[in-house]
Coordinates of C-alpha atoms in Angstrom, one line a residue:
X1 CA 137.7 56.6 106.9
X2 CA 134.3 57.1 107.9
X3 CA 132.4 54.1 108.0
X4 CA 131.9 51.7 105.0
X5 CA 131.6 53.2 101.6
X6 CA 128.1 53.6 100.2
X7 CA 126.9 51.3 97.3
X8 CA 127.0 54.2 94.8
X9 CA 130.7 54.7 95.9
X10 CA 131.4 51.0 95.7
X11 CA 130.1 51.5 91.9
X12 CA 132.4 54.2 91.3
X13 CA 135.1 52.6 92.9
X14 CA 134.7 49.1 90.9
X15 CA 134.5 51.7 87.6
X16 CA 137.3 53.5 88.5
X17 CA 135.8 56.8 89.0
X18 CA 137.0 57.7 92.5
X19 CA 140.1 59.6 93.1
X20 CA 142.8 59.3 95.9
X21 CA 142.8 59.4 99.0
X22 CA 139.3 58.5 98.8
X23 CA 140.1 55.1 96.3
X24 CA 143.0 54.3 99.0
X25 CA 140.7 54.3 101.7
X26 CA 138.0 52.2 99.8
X27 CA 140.5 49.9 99.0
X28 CA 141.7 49.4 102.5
X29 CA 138.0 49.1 103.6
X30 CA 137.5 46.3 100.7
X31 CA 140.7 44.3 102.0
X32 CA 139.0 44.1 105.2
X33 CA 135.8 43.1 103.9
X34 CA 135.9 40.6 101.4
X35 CA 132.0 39.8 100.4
X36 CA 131.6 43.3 99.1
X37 CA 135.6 43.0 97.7
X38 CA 133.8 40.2 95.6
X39 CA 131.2 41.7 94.6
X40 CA 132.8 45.1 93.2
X41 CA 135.7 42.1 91.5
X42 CA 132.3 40.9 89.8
X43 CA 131.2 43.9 89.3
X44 CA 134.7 44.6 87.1
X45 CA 134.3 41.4 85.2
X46 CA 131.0 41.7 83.8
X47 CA 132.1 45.5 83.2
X48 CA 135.1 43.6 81.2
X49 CA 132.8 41.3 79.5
X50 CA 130.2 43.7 78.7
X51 CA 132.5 46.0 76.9
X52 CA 134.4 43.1 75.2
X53 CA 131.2 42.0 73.4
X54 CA 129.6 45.8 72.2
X55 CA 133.4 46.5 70.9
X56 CA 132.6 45.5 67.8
X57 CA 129.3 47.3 67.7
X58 CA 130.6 50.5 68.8
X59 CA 133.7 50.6 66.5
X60 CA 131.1 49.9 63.1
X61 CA 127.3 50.7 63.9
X62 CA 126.8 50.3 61.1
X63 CA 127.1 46.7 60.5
X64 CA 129.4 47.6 57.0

């Protein structure tokens, strides 16, 4: 790997927008490093939390 993964990549690895080898390689990088490990687990939670309270907007926008 070459050096630590930008913050941009972090974000695209915590949405699960990178492919392999490169997610492998951030991953092994993360496991080594485990403030910015936290911070991209955060980063999935709110994600999770986020999405879990617009669901019900999104699936009637209505507000039938």
């Amino acid at each position: 790997m070459t050096g630590a993964p930008a913050e941009d990549e972090l974000i695209a690895y915590a949405d699960e927008r990178v492919t392999d080898p490169r997610s492998a390689e951030i991953g092994a990088w993360l496991a080594e490093h485990p403030d910015d490990e936290k911070r991209v687990r955060d980063w999935r939670r709110q994600t999770a939390l986020l999405r879990a309270a617009l669901e019900p907007a999104a699936k009637d926008p209505a507000g039938a």
